[in-house]
Structures are given as C-alpha cells and as structure tokens.
GROMACS .gro file of N, CA and C in nm:
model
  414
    1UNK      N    1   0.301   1.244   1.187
    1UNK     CA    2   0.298   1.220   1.044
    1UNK      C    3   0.155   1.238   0.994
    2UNK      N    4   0.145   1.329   0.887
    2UNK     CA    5  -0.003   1.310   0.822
    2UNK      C    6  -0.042   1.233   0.777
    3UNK      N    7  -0.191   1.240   0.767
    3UNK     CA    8  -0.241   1.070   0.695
    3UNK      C    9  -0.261   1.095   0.563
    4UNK      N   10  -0.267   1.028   0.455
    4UNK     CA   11  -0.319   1.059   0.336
    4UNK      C   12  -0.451   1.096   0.340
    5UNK      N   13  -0.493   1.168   0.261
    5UNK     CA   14  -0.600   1.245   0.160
    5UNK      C   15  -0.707   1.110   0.194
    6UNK      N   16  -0.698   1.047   0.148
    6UNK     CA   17  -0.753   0.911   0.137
    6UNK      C   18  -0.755   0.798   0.228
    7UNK      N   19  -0.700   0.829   0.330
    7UNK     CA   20  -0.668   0.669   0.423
    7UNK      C   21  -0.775   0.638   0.472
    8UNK      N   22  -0.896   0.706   0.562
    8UNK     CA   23  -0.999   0.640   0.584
    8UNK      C   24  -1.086   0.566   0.477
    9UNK      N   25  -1.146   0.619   0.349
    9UNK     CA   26  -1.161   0.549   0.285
    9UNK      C   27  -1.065   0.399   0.229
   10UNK      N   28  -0.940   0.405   0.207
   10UNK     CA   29  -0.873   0.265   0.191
   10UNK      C   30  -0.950   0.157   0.330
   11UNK      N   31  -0.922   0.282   0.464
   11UNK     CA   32  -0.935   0.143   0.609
   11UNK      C   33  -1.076   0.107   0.574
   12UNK      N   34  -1.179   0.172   0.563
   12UNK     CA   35  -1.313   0.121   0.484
   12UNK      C   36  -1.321   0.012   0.424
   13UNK      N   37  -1.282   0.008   0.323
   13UNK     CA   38  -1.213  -0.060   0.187
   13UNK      C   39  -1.153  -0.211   0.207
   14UNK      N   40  -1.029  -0.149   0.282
   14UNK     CA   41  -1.067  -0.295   0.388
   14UNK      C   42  -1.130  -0.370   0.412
   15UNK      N   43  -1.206  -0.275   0.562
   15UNK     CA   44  -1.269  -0.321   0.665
   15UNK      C   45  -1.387  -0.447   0.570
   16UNK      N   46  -1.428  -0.361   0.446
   16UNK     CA   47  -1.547  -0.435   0.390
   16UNK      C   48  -1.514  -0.552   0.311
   17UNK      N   49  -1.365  -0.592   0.266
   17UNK     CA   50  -1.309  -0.627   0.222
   17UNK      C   51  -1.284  -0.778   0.276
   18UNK      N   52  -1.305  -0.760   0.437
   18UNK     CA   53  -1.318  -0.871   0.456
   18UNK      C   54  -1.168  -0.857   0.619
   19UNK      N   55  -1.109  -0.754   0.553
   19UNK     CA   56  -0.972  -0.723   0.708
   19UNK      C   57  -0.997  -0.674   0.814
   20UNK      N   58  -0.888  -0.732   0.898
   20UNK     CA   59  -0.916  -0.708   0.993
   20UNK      C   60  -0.770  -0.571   1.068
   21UNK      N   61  -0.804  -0.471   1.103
   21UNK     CA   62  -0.726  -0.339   1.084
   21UNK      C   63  -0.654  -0.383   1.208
   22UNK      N   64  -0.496  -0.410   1.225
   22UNK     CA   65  -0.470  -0.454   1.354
   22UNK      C   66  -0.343  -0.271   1.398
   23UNK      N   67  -0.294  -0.254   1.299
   23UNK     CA   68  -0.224  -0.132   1.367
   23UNK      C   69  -0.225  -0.013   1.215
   24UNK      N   70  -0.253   0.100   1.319
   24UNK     CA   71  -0.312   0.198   1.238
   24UNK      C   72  -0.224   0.347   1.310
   25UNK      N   73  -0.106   0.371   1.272
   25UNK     CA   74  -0.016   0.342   1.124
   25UNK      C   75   0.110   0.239   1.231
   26UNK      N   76   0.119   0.158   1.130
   26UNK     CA   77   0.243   0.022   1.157
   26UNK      C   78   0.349   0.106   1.112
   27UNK      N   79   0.429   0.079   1.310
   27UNK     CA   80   0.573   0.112   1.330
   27UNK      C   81   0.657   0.002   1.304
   28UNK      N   82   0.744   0.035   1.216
   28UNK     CA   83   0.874  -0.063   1.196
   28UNK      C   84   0.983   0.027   1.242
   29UNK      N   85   1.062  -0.056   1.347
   29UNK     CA   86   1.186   0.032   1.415
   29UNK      C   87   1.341   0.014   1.302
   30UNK      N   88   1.407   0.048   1.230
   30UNK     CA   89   1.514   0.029   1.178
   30UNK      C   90   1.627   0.028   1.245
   31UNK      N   91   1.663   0.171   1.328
   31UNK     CA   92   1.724   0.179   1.385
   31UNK      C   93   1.714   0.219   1.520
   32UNK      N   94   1.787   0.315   1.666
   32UNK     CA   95   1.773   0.374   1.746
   32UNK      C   96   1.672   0.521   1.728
   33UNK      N   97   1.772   0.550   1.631
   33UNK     CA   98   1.703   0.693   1.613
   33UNK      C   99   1.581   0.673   1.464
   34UNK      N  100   1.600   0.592   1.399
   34UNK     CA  101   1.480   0.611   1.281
   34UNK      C  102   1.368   0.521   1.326
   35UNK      N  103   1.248   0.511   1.241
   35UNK     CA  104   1.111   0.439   1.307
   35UNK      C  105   1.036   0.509   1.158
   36UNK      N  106   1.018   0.379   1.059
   36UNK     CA  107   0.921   0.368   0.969
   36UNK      C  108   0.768   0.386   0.986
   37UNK      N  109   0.655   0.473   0.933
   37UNK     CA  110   0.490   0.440   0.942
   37UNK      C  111   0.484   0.438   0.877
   38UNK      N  112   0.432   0.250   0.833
   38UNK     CA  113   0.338   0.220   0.713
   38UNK      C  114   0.178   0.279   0.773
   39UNK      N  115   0.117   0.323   0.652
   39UNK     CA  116  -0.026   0.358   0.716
   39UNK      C  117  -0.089   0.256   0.777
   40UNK      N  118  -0.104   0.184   0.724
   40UNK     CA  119  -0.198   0.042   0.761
   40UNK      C  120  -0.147  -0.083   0.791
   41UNK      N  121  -0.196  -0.160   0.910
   41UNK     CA  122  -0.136  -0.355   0.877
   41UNK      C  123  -0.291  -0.376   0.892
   42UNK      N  124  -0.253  -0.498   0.855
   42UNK     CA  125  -0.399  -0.568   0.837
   42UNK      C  126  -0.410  -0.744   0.840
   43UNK      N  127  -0.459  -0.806   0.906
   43UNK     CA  128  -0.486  -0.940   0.867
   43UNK      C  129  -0.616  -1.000   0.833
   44UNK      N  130  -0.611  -1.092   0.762
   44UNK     CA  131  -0.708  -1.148   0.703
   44UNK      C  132  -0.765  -1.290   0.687
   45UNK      N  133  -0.873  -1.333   0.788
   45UNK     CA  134  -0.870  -1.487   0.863
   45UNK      C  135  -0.945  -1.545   0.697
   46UNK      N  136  -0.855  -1.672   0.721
   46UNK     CA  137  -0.869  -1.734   0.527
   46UNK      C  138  -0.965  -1.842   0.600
   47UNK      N  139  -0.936  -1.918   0.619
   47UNK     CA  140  -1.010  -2.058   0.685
   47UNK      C  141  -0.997  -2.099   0.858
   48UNK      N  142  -0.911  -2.082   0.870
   48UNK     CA  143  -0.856  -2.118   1.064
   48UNK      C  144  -0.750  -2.021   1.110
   49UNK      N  145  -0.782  -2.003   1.229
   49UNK     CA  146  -0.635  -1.897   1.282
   49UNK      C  147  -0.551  -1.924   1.252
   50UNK      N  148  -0.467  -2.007   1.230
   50UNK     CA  149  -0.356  -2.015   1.220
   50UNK      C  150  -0.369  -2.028   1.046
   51UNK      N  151  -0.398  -2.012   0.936
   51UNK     CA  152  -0.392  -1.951   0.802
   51UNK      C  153  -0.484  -1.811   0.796
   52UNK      N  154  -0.376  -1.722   0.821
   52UNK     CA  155  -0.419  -1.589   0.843
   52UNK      C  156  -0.294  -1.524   0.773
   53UNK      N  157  -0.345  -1.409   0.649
   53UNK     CA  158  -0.255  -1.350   0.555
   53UNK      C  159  -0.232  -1.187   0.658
   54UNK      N  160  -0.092  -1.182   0.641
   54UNK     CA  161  -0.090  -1.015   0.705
   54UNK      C  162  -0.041  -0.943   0.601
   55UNK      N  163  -0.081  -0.799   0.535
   55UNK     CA  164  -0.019  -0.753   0.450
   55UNK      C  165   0.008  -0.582   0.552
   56UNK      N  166   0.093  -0.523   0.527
   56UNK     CA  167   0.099  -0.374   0.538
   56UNK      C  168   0.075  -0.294   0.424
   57UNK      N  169   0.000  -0.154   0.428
   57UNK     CA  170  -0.065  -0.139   0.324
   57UNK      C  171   0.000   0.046   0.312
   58UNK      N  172   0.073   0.053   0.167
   58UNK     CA  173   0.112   0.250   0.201
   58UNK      C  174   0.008   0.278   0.112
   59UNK      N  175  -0.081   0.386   0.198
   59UNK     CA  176  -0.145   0.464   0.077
   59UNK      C  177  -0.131   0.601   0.018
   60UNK      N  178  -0.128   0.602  -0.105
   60UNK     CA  179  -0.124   0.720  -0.188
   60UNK      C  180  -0.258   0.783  -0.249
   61UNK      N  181  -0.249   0.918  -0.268
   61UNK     CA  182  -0.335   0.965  -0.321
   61UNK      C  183  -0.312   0.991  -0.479
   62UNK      N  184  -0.192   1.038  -0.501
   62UNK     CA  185  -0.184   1.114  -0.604
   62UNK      C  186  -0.272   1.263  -0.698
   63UNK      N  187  -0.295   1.327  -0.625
   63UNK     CA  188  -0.389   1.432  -0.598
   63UNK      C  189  -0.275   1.567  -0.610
   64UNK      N  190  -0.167   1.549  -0.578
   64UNK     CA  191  -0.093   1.666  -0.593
   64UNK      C  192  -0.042   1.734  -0.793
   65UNK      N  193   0.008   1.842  -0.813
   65UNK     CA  194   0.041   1.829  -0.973
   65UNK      C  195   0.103   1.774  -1.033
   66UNK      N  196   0.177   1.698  -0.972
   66UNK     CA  197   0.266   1.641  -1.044
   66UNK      C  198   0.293   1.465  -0.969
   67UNK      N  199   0.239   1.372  -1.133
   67UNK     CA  200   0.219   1.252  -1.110
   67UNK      C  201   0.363   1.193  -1.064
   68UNK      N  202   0.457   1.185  -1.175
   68UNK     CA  203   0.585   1.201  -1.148
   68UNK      C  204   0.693   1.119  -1.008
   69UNK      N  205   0.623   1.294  -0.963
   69UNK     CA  206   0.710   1.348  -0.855
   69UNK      C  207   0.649   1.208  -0.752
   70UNK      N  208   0.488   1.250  -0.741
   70UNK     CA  209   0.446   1.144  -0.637
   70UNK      C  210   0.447   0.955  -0.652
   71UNK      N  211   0.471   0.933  -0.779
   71UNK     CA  212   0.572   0.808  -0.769
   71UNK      C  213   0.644   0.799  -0.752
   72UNK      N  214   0.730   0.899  -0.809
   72UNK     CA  215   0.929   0.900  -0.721
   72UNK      C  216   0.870   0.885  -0.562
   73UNK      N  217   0.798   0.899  -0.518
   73UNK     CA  218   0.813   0.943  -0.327
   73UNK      C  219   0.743   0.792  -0.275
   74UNK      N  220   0.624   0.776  -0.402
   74UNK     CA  221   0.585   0.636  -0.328
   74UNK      C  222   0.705   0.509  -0.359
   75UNK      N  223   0.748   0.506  -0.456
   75UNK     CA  224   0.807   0.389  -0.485
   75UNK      C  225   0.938   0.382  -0.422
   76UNK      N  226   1.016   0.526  -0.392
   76UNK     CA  227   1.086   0.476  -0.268
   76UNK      C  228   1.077   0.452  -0.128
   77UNK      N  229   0.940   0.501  -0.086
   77UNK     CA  230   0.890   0.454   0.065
   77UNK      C  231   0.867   0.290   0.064
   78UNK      N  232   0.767   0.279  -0.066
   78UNK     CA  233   0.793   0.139  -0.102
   78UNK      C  234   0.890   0.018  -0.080
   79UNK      N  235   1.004   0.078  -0.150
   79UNK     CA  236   1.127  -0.029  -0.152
   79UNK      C  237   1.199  -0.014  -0.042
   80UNK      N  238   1.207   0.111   0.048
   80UNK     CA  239   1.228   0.102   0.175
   80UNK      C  240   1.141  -0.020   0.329
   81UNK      N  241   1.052   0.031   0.266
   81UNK     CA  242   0.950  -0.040   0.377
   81UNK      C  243   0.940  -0.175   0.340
   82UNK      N  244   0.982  -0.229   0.161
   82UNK     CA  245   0.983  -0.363   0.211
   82UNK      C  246   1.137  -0.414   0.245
   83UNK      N  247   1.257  -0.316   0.242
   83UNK     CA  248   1.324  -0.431   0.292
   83UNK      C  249   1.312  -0.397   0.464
   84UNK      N  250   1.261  -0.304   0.516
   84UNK     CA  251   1.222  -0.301   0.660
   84UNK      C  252   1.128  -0.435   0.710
   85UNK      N  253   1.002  -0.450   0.585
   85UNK     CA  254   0.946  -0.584   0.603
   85UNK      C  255   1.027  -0.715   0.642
   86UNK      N  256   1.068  -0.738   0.541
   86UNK     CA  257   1.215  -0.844   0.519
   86UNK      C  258   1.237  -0.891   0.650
   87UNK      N  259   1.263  -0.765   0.702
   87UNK     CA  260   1.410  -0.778   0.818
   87UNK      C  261   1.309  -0.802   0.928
   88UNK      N  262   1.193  -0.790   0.945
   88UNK     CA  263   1.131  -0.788   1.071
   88UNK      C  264   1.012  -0.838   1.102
   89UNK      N  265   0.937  -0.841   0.971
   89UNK     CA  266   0.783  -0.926   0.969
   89UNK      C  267   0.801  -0.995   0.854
   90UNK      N  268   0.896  -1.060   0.847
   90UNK     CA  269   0.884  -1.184   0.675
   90UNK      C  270   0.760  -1.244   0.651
   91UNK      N  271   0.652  -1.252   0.710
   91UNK     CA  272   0.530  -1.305   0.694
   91UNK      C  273   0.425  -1.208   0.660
   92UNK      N  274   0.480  -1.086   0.641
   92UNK     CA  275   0.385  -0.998   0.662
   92UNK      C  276   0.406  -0.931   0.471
   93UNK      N  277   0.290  -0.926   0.382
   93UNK     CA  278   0.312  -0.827   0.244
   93UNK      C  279   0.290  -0.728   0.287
   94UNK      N  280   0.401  -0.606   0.147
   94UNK     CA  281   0.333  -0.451   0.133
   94UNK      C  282   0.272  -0.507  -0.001
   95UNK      N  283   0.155  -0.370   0.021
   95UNK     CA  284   0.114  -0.285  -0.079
   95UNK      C  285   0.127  -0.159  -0.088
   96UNK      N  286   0.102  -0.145  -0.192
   96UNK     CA  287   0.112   0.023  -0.220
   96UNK      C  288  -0.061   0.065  -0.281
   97UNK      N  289  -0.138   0.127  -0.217
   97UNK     CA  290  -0.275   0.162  -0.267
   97UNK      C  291  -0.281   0.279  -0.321
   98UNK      N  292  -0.327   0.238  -0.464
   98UNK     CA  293  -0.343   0.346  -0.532
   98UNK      C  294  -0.463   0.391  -0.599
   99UNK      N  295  -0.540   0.527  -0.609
   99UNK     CA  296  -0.692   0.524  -0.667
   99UNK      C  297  -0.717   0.436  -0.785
  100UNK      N  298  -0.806   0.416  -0.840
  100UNK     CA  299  -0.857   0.373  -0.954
  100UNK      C  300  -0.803   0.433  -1.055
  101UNK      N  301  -0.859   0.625  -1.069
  101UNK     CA  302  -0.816   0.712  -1.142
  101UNK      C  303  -0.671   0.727  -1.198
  102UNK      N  304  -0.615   0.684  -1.081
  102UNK     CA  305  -0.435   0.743  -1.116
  102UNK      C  306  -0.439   0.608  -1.170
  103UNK      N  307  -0.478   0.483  -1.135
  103UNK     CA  308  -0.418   0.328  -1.187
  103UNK      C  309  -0.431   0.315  -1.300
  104UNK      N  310  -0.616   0.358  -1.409
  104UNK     CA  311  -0.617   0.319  -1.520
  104UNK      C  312  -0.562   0.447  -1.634
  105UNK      N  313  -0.498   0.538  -1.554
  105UNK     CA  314  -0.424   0.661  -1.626
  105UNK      C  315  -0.287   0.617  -1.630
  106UNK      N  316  -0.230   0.741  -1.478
  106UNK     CA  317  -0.147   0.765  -1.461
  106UNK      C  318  -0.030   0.608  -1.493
  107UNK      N  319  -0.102   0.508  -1.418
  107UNK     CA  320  -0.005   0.386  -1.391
  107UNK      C  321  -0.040   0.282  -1.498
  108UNK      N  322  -0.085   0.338  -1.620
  108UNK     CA  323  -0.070   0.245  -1.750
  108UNK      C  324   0.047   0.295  -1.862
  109UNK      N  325   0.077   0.400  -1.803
  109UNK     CA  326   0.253   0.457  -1.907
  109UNK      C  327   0.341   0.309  -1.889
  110UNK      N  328   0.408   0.307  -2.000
  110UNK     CA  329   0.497   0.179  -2.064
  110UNK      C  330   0.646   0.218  -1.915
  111UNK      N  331   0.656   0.340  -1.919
  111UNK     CA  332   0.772   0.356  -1.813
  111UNK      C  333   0.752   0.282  -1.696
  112UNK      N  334   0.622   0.361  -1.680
  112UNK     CA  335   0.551   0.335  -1.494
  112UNK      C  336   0.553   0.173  -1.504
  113UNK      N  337   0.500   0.140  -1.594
  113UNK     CA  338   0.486  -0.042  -1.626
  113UNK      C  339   0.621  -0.107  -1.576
  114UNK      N  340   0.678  -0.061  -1.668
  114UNK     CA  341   0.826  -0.138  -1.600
  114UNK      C  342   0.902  -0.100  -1.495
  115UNK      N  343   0.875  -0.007  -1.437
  115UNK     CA  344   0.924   0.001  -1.315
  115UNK      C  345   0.840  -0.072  -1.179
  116UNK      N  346   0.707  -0.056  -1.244
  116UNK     CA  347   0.624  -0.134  -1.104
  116UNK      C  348   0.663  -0.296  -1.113
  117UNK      N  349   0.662  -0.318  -1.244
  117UNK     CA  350   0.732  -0.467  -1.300
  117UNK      C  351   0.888  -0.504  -1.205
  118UNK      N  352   0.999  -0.465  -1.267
  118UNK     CA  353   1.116  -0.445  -1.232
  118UNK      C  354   1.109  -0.472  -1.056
  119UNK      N  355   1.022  -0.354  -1.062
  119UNK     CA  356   1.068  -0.343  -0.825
  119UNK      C  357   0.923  -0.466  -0.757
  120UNK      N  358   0.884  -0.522  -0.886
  120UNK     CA  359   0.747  -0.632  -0.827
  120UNK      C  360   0.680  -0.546  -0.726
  121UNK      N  361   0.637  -0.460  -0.720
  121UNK     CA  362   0.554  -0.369  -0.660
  121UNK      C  363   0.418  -0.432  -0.634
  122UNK      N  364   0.351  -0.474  -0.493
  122UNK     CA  365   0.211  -0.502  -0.490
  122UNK      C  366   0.103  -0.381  -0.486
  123UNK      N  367   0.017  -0.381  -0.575
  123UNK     CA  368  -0.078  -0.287  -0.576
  123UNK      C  369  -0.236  -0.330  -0.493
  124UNK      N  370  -0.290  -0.249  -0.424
  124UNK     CA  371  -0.402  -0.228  -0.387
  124UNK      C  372  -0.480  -0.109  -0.512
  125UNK      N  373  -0.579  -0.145  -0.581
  125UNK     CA  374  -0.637  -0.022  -0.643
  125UNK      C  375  -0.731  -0.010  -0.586
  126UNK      N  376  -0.793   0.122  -0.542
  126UNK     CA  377  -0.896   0.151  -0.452
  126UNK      C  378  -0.986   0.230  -0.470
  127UNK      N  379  -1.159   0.237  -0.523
  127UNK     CA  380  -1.235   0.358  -0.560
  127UNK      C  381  -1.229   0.428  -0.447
  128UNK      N  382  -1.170   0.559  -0.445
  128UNK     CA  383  -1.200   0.617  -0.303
  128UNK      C  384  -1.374   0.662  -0.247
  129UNK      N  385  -1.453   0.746  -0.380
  129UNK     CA  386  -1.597   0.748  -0.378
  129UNK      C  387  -1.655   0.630  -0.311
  130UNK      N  388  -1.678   0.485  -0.351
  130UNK     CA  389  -1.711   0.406  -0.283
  130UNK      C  390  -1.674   0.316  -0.192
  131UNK      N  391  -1.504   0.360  -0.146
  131UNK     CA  392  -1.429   0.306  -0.013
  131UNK      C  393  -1.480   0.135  -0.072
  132UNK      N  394  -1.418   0.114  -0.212
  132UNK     CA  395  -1.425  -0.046  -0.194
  132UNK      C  396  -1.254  -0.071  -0.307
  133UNK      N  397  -1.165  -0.181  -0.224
  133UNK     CA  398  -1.120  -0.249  -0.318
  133UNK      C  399  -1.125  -0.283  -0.465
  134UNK      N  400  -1.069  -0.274  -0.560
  134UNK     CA  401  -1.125  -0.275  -0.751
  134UNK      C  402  -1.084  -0.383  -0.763
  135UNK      N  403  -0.903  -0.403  -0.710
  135UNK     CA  404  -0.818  -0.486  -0.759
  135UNK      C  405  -0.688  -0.487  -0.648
  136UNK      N  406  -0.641  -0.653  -0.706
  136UNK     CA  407  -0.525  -0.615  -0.606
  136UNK      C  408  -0.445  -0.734  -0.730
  137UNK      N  409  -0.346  -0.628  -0.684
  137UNK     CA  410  -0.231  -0.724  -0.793
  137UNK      C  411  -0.105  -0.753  -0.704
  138UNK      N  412  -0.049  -0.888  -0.710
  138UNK     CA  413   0.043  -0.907  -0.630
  138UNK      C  414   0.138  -0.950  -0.758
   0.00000   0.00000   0.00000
C-alpha cells in the first residue's frame, strides 16, 4: 500500500506533538481474506501509564484535482475503519488528518460541514511545511 504524499511529515507532527508512534501502518484484521491499514497508531502518556490515550490516525493529502472525489475516498475509509475500531480496539480514536490548506478551504463548504458533523468525524489539521499539528477537533 502507498503512503500518502504527506505521512512523514504528519509522523513528525506527532512525534513533536508529544506521541508516541507505536505501529506504522496499523493492521486491523476484519476478516480471513481482508486486513485494513490505518497509516498511523499512536499513544500518548497523559500523567501515568496506565492513563495513556491511543488514537489511529488516516492521512490525507488532498493534492489530487479533484477535492470532491478525495473526500468521497477519505470519509469512507473513515467510517470503515471506525467501525473496524469498534470491533477490535474500543479504546483506541480515529482521525482523519487533513492539511491546513484543504481545512480552512476545501473543508469550510456548508455541505462538507455537515457531513463531517453528521459522521462526527475526528480531525487532525496538519501544516505539512512545518510537520506541526494546528488543530485537532474531536
């Protein structure tokens, strides 16, 4: 599977962020024959080992012509991978990471709004230039 355009900068982004990169890309098995890769898992020590947040993280670029198309593809890997979450790491969040650029554009349309609304979509926004975290919306 290819990596995104962008994934080292997100694991950066991370890394500085304060996470800790535990599988790089996280297999979720569904079935015999299928096997999900989220790009990223990650945990993140809050106060003591045992309060430690795990999120899985899909990243997008949105770099191709058509904005569209590449939300139709993220937002159903999305809603796939979290009910794969669900079923197998209930302790564990997605996100979906998306640039800065596409977030304060592309993903401020009234449509895009309510659909990221509607499917509660967690966002990572990410400067890719400076591989740092902007925002994270859960």
């Amino acid at each position: 599977m290819a990596k995104d355009v962008f994934h080292q900068q997100v694991k950066k982004a991370l890394i500085k962020d304060g996470w800790i990169i535990t599988h790089d890309p996280f297999t979720i098995r569904i079935s015999e024959a299928i096997k999900l890769q989220i790009d990223l898992a990650a945990e993140n020590a809050i106060a003591a080992e045992r309060n430690t947040e795990k999120i899985a993280v899909e990243i997008k670029s949105f770099i191709a012509d058509s904005d569209i198309s590449e939300f139709h593809t993220a937002l159903g890997q999305y809603l796939n991978y979290c009910q794969a979450i669900e079923e197998q790491e209930a302790d564990r969040a997605l996100y979906l990471a998306v640039p800065i650029e596409t977030y304060q554009d592309f993903f401020q349309i009234s449509f895009v709004q309510r659909a990221l609304h509607r499917y509660q979509v967690k966002l990572i926004i990410y400067d890719p230039k400076c591989e740092e975290i902007r925002l994270w919306i859960k």
